[in-house]
Amino acid sequence: MQWTKVLGLGLGAAALLGLGIILGHFAIPKKANSPDLDLEILETVMGQLDAHRIRENLRELSREPHLASSPRDEDLVQLLLQRWKDPESGLDSAEAFTYEVLLSFPSQEQPNVVDIAMTLPPPPTVGPTGDIIHSCHRTEENVTGEQGGPDVIQPYAAYAPSGNPQGLLVYANHGTEDDFKELQTQGIKLEGTIALTRYGGVGRGDKAVNAAKHGVAGVLVYTDPADINDGLSSPSETFPNSWYLPPSGVERGSYYKYFGDPLTPYLPAIPSSFRLDLANVSGFPPIPTQPIVCSLGCPVNVSVYNRLELRNSSNVLGIIRGAVEPDRYVLYGNHRDSWVHGAVDPSSGTAVLLELSRVLGTLLKKGTWRPRRSIVFASWGAEEFGLIGSTEFTEEFFNKLQERTVAYINVDIAVFANATLRVQGTPPVQSVVFSATKEIRSPGPGDLSIYDNWIRYFNRSSPVYGLVPSLGSLGAGSDYAPFIHFLGISSMDIAYTYDRSKTSARIYPTYHTAFDTFDYVDKFLDPGFSSHQAVARTAGSIILRLSDSFFLPLKVSDYSETLRSFLQAAQQDLGALLEQHSISLGPLVTAVEKFEAEAAALGQRISMLQKGSPDPLQVRMLNDQLMLLERSFLNPRAFPEERYYSHVLWAARTGSVATFPGLSNACARANDTASGSEAWAEVQRQLSIVVTALEGAAATLRPVADL
């Protein structure tokens, strides 16, 4: 049965019960169906989330490699279904949804090879030559006995094309466009070379795209110990003796530009969907690319034998039907697949997901609690290849999700390290995150709340609230991306992370390597699993507040700070330039002011209603305004060159000015363009898009009867 049909049964039941359901006259005991957030239930959930159970979940989840579509990945699908159908701690329903998607793997018969040669072979030689003096390691050293198994995938660049480029080696730093331009400025000939780049600076796939523009024949990518290991690299200084990456560690990853199945953009990868011919697929790296670890000389022979395959990959959905508003969904998701054992990425998140659903499922089965709104738990497939499972889900259920989803909560990597909470999200979720974290004790010595500990590490000065923890913005690094950028659903990503004053690592050191194992987490990242428990409590509190509160705890007026800061940046850094081209920011100023006024007015109406006994239908209308605000910032034609990016406030920003991304990007391009007129017309278009979106958002917040 489709998950939508399951929820549909709940809707049908609600309709049969009539207006009494809507008005909050409940047919089951009050404790099981409180009209507002039940603090006793909240306290019970916080107390029952067990660090030891999370630890045992992680041990099982990371016991074997579980690459997307592998037999072990399918085993974990069955594990999730079993847990969510358990008669004592399961959910109302659980089901797997399978998509046939295009994935990329290295050849088992012909492993990818990087060789150092004495000289370049004469053309048209293909493949390694006879004067090889050194070959890079094809696998990581079997340090703990877990790196040498048959299911450990060779390090590779997913979706990089096969090929055998041979050429002189050129060091290109991060492989940015500026890095290659700098090499040309120095008189270095790039045509036919092999570019050696290090991780960071730009996305993986962008390194190959930038290199190909300059005639480079192939790209090698390595992890610099200075970027991830604080400069340490000897075996005695690295795992299993510390959290740092061993010398043989190699980061795997997807080099695909977009997210979702490459063959079915904007369509779910189901049997009836149209699929592109491979020749018409865009977004793959244009030249052979391979991640490595070794000291290189010149020249270099690179042999890449990656292959594309159609594979089945499943999402698993577990549902708790809402008692009063079953047609309003609170979504909580985490991807399941990993590159190797994936104890941190993503199994730390899945371990938390399983414990949280167990605690809520137990209360559900006992009949002591049922949420006001429906809760949907999701385990996404094939995230590592480009957010495929979550994207296919949003494509298949686009309309229903846009109409009915309150918020999306993402916990991918639950614990990077054990110093502090880190949250990324859109402004309306700030309030509910703060409320939740103020009530939960922080792990470690002392009596600080998670909120008070968080503010010590990440903070900002708010003109409204003073010093508060800072929420990061959402890019496209995990499964929240299709929900915020494509559907316009208020979203957040929750994790515990490290103290940045104590390490310069850009991410936890064993990221996407065969050293991301259970023992790595157990010994170095979170001994005792108290940080995992803290993430579970934070996410659990947020889920309950969003699913059970009479008034949705989304504070839209918090968007006013973001809009005002974007406006001020545009005025200060772009105003004079725009005036030179007869482009006025006046309409933008007016639109921001309209939004601020309507957001404040809505907040006042909510405050007044909260003091009395409001009509539930009136509250429902207000809640819909809060829920739908994020959608008003979507414009599917704003960024035609960027697939799935429709949110005019959070699209990728390439311009240097921290303002509305479309405006910032267009101004940067126009300022660098000699011809000018068409480029400045695009600046005007982007300005109009933002103004229209802000005016639409203000209209969404007005009383429902008003236009």
PDB file of N, CA and C in Angstrom, residues 21 43 97 278 340 449 542 547 602 632:
ATOM      1  N   ILE A  21     -14.047  16.230  14.998  1.00  0.00           N
ATOM      2  CA  ILE A  21     -12.596  15.982  14.988  1.00  0.00           C
ATOM      3  C   ILE A  21     -11.860  17.291  14.822  1.00  0.00           C
ATOM      4  N   GLU A  43       8.574  14.850  28.413  1.00  0.00           N
ATOM      5  CA  GLU A  43       9.540  14.425  29.426  1.00  0.00           C
ATOM      6  C   GLU A  43       9.774  12.917  29.361  1.00  0.00           C
ATOM      7  N   PHE A  97       9.793   1.740  -0.877  1.00  0.00           N
ATOM      8  CA  PHE A  97       9.468   2.238  -2.213  1.00  0.00           C
ATOM      9  C   PHE A  97      10.734   2.184  -3.052  1.00  0.00           C
ATOM     10  N   LEU A 278      21.547   8.146 -22.605  1.00  0.00           N
ATOM     11  CA  LEU A 278      22.800   8.494 -21.938  1.00  0.00           C
ATOM     12  C   LEU A 278      23.523   9.641 -22.627  1.00  0.00           C
ATOM     13  N   VAL A 340      31.443   2.940   2.535  1.00  0.00           N
ATOM     14  CA  VAL A 340      31.999   1.681   3.052  1.00  0.00           C
ATOM     15  C   VAL A 340      31.181   1.324   4.302  1.00  0.00           C
ATOM     16  N   SER A 449      22.574  23.767  29.534  1.00  0.00           N
ATOM     17  CA  SER A 449      21.659  23.223  28.539  1.00  0.00           C
ATOM     18  C   SER A 449      22.394  23.112  27.204  1.00  0.00           C
ATOM     19  N   ILE A 542      11.862  18.490  18.971  1.00  0.00           N
ATOM     20  CA  ILE A 542      11.392  19.282  17.829  1.00  0.00           C
ATOM     21  C   ILE A 542      10.236  18.580  17.126  1.00  0.00           C
ATOM     22  N   SER A 547       4.576  18.398  15.810  1.00  0.00           N
ATOM     23  CA  SER A 547       3.439  17.514  15.544  1.00  0.00           C
ATOM     24  C   SER A 547       2.303  17.683  16.540  1.00  0.00           C
ATOM     25  N   LEU A 602       0.998  39.350  11.804  1.00  0.00           N
ATOM     26  CA  LEU A 602       0.591  37.958  12.004  1.00  0.00           C
ATOM     27  C   LEU A 602       1.007  37.482  13.390  1.00  0.00           C
ATOM     28  N   SER A 632       6.187  30.514  -0.844  1.00  0.00           N
ATOM     29  CA  SER A 632       6.027  31.775  -1.577  1.00  0.00           C
ATOM     30  C   SER A 632       7.353  32.320  -2.094  1.00  0.00           C
TER      31      SER A 632
END
